[in-house]
Coordinates of C-alpha atoms and ligand atoms in Angstrom, one line a residue:
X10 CA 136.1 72.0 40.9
X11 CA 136.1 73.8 37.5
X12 CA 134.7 70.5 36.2
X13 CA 132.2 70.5 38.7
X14 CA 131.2 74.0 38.1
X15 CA 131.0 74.1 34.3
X16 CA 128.2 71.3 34.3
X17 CA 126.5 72.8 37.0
X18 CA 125.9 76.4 35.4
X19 CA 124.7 74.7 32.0
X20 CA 122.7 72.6 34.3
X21 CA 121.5 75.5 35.5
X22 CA 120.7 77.4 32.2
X23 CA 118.9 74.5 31.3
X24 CA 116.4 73.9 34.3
X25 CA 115.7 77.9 33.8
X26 CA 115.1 78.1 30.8
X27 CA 112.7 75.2 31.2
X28 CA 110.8 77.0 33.9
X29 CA 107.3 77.9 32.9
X30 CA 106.1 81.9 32.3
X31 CA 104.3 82.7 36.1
X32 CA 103.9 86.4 37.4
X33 CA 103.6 84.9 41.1
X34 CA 106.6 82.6 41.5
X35 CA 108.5 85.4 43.4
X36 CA 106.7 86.4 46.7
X37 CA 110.4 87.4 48.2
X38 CA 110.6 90.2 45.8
X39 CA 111.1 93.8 47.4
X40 CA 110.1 95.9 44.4
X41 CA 107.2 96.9 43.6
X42 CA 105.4 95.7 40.6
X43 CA 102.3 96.8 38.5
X44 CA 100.3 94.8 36.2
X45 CA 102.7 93.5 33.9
X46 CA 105.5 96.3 33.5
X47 CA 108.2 94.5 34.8
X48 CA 110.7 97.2 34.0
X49 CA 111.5 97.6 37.3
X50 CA 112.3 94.2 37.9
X51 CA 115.6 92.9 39.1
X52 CA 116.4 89.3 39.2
X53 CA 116.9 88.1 42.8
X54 CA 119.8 85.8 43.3
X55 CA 117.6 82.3 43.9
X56 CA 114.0 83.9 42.7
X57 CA 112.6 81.8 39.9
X58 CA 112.4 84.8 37.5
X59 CA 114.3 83.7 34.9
X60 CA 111.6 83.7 32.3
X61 CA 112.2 86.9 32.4
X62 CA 114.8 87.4 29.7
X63 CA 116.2 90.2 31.2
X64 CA 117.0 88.2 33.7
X65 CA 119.8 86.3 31.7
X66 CA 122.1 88.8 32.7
X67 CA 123.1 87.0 35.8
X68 CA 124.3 83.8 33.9
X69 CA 126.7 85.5 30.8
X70 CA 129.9 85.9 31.7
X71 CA 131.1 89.3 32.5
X72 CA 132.4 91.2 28.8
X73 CA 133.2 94.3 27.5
X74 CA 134.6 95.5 24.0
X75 CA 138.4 95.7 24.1
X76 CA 139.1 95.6 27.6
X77 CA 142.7 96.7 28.6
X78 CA 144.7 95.7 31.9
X79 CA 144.0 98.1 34.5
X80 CA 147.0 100.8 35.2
X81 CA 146.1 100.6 38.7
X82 CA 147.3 98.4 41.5
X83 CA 145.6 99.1 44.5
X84 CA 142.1 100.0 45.0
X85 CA 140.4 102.2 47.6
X86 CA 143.1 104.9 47.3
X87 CA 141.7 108.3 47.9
X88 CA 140.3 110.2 45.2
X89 CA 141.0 113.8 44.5
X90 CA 139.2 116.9 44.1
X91 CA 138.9 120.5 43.2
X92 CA 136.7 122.9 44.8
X93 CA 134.2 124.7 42.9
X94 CA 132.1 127.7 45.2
X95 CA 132.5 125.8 48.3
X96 CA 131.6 122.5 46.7
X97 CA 134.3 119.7 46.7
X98 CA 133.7 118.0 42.9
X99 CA 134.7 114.4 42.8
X100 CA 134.6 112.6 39.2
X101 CA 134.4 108.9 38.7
X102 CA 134.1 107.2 35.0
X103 CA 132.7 103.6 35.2
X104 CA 134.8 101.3 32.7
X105 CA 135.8 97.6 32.1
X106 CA 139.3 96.7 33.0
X107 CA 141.3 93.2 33.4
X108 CA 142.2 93.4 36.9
X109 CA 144.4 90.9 38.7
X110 CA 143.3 89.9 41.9
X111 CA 146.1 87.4 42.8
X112 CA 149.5 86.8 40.6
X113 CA 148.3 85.2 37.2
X114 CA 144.6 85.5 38.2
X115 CA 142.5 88.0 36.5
X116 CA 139.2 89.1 36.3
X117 CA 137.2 91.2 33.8
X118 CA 135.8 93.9 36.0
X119 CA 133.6 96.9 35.9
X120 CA 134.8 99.7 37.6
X121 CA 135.6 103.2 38.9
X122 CA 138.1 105.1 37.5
X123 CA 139.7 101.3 36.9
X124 CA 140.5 100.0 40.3
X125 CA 138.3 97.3 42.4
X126 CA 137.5 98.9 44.7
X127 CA 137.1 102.1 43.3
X128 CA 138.6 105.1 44.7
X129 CA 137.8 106.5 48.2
X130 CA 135.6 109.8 48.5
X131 CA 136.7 111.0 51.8
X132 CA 134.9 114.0 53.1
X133 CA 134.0 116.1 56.0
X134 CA 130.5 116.1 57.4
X135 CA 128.4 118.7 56.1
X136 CA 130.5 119.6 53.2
X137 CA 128.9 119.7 50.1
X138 CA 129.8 117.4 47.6
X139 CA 129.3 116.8 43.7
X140 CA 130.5 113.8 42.3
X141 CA 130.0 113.7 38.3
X142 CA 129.8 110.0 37.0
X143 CA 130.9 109.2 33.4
X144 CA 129.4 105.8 32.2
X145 CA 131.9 103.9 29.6
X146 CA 130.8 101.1 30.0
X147 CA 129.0 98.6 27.4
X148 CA 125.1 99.0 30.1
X149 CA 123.4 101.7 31.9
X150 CA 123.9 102.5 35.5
X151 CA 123.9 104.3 38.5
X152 CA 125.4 105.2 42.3
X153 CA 124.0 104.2 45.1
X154 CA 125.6 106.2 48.4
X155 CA 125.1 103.3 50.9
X156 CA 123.9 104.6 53.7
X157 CA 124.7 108.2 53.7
X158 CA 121.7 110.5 54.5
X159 CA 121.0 111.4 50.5
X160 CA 118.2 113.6 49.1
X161 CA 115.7 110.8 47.2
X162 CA 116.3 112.0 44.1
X163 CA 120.2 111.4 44.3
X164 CA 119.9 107.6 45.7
X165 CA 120.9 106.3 42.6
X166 CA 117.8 103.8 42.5
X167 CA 117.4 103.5 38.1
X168 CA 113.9 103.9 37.1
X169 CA 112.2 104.9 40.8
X170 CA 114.6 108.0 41.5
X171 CA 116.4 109.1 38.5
X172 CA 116.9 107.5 35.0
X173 CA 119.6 104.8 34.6
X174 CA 123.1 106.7 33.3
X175 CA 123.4 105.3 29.6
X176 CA 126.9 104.0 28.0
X177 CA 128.6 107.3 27.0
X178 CA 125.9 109.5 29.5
X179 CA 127.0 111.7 32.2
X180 CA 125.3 112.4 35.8
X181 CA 126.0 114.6 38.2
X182 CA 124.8 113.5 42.0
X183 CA 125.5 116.3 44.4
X184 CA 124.1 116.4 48.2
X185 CA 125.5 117.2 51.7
X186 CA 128.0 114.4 53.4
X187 CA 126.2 113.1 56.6
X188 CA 126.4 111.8 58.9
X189 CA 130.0 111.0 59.7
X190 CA 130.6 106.9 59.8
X191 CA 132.1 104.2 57.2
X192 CA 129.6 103.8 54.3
X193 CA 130.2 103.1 50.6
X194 CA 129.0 103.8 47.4
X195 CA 128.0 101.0 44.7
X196 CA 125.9 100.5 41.6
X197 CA 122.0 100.3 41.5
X198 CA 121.7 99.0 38.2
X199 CA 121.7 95.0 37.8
X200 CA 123.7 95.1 41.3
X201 CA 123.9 91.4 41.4
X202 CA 126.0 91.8 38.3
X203 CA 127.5 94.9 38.4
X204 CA 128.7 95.1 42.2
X205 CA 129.7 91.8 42.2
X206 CA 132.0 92.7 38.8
X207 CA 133.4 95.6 41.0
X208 CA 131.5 98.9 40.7
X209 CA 132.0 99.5 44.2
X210 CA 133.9 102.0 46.8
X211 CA 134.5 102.9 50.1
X212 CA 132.8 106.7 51.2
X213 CA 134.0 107.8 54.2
X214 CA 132.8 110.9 56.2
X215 CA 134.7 112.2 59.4
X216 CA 133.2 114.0 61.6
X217 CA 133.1 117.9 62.3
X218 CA 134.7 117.7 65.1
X219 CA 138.5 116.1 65.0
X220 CA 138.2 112.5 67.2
X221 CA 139.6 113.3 71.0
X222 CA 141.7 109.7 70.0
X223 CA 142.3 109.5 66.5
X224 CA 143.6 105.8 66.0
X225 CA 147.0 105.2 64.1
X226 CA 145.9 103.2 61.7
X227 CA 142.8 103.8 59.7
X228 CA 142.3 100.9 57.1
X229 CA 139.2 100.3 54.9
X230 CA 138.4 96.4 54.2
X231 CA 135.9 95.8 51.7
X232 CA 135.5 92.3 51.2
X233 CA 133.6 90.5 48.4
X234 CA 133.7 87.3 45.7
X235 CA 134.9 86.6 42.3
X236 CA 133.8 83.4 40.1
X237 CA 136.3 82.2 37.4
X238 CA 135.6 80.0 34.9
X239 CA 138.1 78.8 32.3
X240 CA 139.1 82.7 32.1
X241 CA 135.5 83.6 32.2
X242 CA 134.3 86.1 34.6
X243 CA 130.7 85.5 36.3
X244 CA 129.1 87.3 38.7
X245 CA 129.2 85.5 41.9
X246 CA 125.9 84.7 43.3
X247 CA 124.2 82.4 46.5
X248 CA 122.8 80.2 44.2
X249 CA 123.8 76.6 42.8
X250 CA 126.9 76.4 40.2
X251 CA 127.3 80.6 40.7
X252 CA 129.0 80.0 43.9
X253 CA 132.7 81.9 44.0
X254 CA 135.8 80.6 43.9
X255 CA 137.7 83.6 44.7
X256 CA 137.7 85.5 47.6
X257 CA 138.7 89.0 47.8
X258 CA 139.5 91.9 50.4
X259 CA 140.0 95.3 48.4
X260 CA 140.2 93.5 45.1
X261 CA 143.0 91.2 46.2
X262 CA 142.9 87.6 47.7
X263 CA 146.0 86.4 50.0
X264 CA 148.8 86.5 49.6
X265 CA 148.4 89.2 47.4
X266 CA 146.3 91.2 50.3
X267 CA 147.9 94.6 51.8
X268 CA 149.9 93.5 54.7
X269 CA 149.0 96.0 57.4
X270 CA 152.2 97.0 59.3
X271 CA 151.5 98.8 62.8
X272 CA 154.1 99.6 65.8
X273 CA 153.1 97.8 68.9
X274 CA 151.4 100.0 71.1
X275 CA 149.3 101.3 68.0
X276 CA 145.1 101.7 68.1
X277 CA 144.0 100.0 64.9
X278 CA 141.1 100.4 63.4
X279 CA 139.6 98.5 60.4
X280 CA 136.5 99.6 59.0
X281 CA 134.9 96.1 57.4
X282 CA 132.7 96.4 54.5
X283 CA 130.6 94.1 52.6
X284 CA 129.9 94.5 49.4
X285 CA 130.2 90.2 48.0
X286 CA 127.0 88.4 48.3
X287 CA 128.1 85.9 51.0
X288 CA 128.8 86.8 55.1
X289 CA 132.1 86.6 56.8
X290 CA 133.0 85.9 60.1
X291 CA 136.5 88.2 60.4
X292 CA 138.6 86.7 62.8
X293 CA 141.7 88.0 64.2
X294 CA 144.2 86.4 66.0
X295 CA 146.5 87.7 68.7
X296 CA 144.0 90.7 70.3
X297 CA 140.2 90.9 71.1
X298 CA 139.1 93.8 69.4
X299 CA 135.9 96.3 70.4
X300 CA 133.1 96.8 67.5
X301 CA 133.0 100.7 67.6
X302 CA 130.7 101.8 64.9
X303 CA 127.7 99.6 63.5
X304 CA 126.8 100.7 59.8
X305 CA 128.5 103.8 60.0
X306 CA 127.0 105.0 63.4
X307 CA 128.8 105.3 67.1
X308 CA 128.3 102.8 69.7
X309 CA 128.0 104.1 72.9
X310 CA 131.2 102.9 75.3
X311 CA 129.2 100.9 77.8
X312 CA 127.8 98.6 74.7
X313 CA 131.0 98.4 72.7
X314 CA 131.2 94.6 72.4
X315 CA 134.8 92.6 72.9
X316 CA 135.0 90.4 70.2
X317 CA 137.6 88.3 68.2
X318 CA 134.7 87.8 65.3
X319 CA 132.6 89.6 64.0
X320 CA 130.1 88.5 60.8
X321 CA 129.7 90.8 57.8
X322 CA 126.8 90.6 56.0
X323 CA 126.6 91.8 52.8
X324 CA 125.2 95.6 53.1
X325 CA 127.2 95.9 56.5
X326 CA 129.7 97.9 58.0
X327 CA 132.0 96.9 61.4
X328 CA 134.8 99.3 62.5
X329 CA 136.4 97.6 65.2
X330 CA 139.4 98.7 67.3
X331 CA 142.6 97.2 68.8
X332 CA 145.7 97.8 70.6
X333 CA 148.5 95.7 69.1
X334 CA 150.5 95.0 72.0
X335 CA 152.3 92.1 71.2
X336 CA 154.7 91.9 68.0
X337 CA 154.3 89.2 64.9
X338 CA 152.4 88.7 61.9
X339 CA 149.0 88.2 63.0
X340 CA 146.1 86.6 60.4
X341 CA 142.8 88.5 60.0
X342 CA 140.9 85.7 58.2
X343 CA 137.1 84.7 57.3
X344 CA 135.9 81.3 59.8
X345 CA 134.3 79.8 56.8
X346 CA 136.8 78.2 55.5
X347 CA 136.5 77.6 52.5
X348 CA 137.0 81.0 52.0
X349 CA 140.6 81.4 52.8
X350 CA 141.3 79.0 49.6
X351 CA 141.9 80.3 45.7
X352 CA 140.1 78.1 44.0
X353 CA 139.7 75.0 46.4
X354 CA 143.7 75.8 47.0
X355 CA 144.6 76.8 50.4
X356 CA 146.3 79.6 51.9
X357 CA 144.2 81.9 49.9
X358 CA 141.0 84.3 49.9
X359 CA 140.2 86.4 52.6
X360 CA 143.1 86.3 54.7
X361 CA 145.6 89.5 55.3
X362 CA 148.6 89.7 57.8
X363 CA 148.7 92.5 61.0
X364 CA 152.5 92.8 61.0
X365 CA 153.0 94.5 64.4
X366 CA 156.4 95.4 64.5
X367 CA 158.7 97.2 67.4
Ligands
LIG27 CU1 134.0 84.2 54.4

């Protein structure tokens, strides 16, 4: 495959740099443009704007100056905070690290506070939060709060709403948490490089009220892609010779994915998040399982679907619920194949074990 890939990505570079200069060739594009400032512009994964030579971005490999090994293991952990006047202060710094997502395989990533995925912000709805964001690394960037209910000029979107945060800048985003649900918060700037490379986190907000049947087992899933080349780094992309061949769920890909140990008799509930550039149909074995939020929000009881797949786009959020009543390792696994492999190499990818013990 690496064969395959290498010639395919100069193959690539080639045709696009080939492509001739044209301000209409991308009628797909969601941002606005004016005349010929394309400042705004980012580079859609398959849009023919690659004269634009901003635009090469999406085919270097992912580098920073002296990158070290990340301290941390595990991603998605929750991050701590102090108070201030009623205000719950959160600080992330965005930096480069090697992180391993299987043993011997690792990826230069862009992170917060050095883990893929960065660390949890777990909140209470309506609190007040402040979240002051370092950048260290070698481009600009910014947050985007995925789908929590933000004032506009804290939605992280560089050049519309706020200025992009320069290398060695600080900004401080600051807004009330609502409403409750699973949502997530990611970078704005070059997002089809810089989420893919791992600036991104789960943000969860409980409601006010405590849950009447609070399951178990609470586990975040945020599943995404890596792309490896001869110890390069790319950013993963839907788009000939930038397709992954790494597949992760919280930074990891099987077998070295959390095992998620529950008793029998346990509600589970895993809160699926996509943040690669690809869809997965999660499959789990053993249980049907209900899809009980959509993107963060409630579904009412009487349209709670019973399921033993569900497909997560990129953007989306499932939580879905179970009772593990029978005891064994059970797979949770992405139906397109090909994605359970590391590296055409199977068992691998997105694939993690419910252990559902006595
Ligand atoms: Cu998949």
């Amino acid at each position: 495959m690496r064969r395959i890939l290498v010639p395919a990505l100069i193959n690539l570079a080639l045709i696009l740099s080939a492509c001739a200069p044209s301000t209409d060739a991308n009628p797909g594009n969601e941002m606005p443009m004016s005349g010929n400032d394309q400042s705004m512009m980012t580079a859609t994964p398959g849009s023919m704007t690659m004269d634009n030579p901003e635009a090469a971005h999406m085919m270097e490999p992912i580098t920073a100056p002296n990158v070290q090994p990340a301290t941390g293991t595990e991603g998605g952990q929750p991050l701590e905070f102090r108070e201030e006047n009623g205000v719950k202060v959160f600080e992330l710094t965005t930096k480069a690290v090697q992180w391993e997502i299987l043993d011997g395989v690792t990826v230069t990533a862009y992170t917060y506070n050095g883990t893929v995925p960065g660390p949890m912000i777990r909140v209470t709805e309506g609190d007040q939060v402040r979240i002051i964001v370092k950048n260290e690394l070698p481009d600009p960037t910014t947050i985007h709060w995925h789908g929590v209910e933000v004032p506009n000029a804290m939605d992280g979107v560089p050049d519309m709403t706020q200025a992009p945060i320069q290398p060695g800048e600080t900004f401080t985003y600051e807004f009330t948490a609502k409403p409750a649900g699973t949502f997530m918060y990611h970078s704005h700037f070059e997002g089809d490089v810089q989420v893919s490379a791992g600036l991104y986190a789960p943000f969860i907000i409980d409601p006010k009220e405590p849950e009447a049947n609070p399951p178990a087992v609470d586990k975040v899933l945020m599943i995404s892609e890596s792309l490896l080349i001869n110890g390069q780094t790319y950013a993963p992309m839907p788009m000939s010779g930038m397709e992954p061949n790494y597949f992760t769920i919280n930074g990891k890909a099987f077998p070295a994915t959390e095992t998620i140990t529950v008793k029998k008799g346990d509600l589970v509930r895993l809160r699926f998040i996509g943040i690669g550039q690809f869809i997965h149909p999660m499959h789990l074995h053993g249980v049907p399982f209900k899809i009980v939020a959509t993107d963060g929000h409630p579904v009412p009881e009487a349209a709670q679907l019973t399921k033993d797949t569900v497909s997560v786009a990129p953007g989306e959020r499932y939580d879905i619920e179970f009772v593990a009543t029978e005891t064994g390792q059970w797979m949770l696994h992405c139906h397109i194949l090909h994605h359970t492999t590391n590296d055409n190499v199977e068992p691998g990818g997105l694939m993690l074990v419910i252990n559902v013990v006595e």
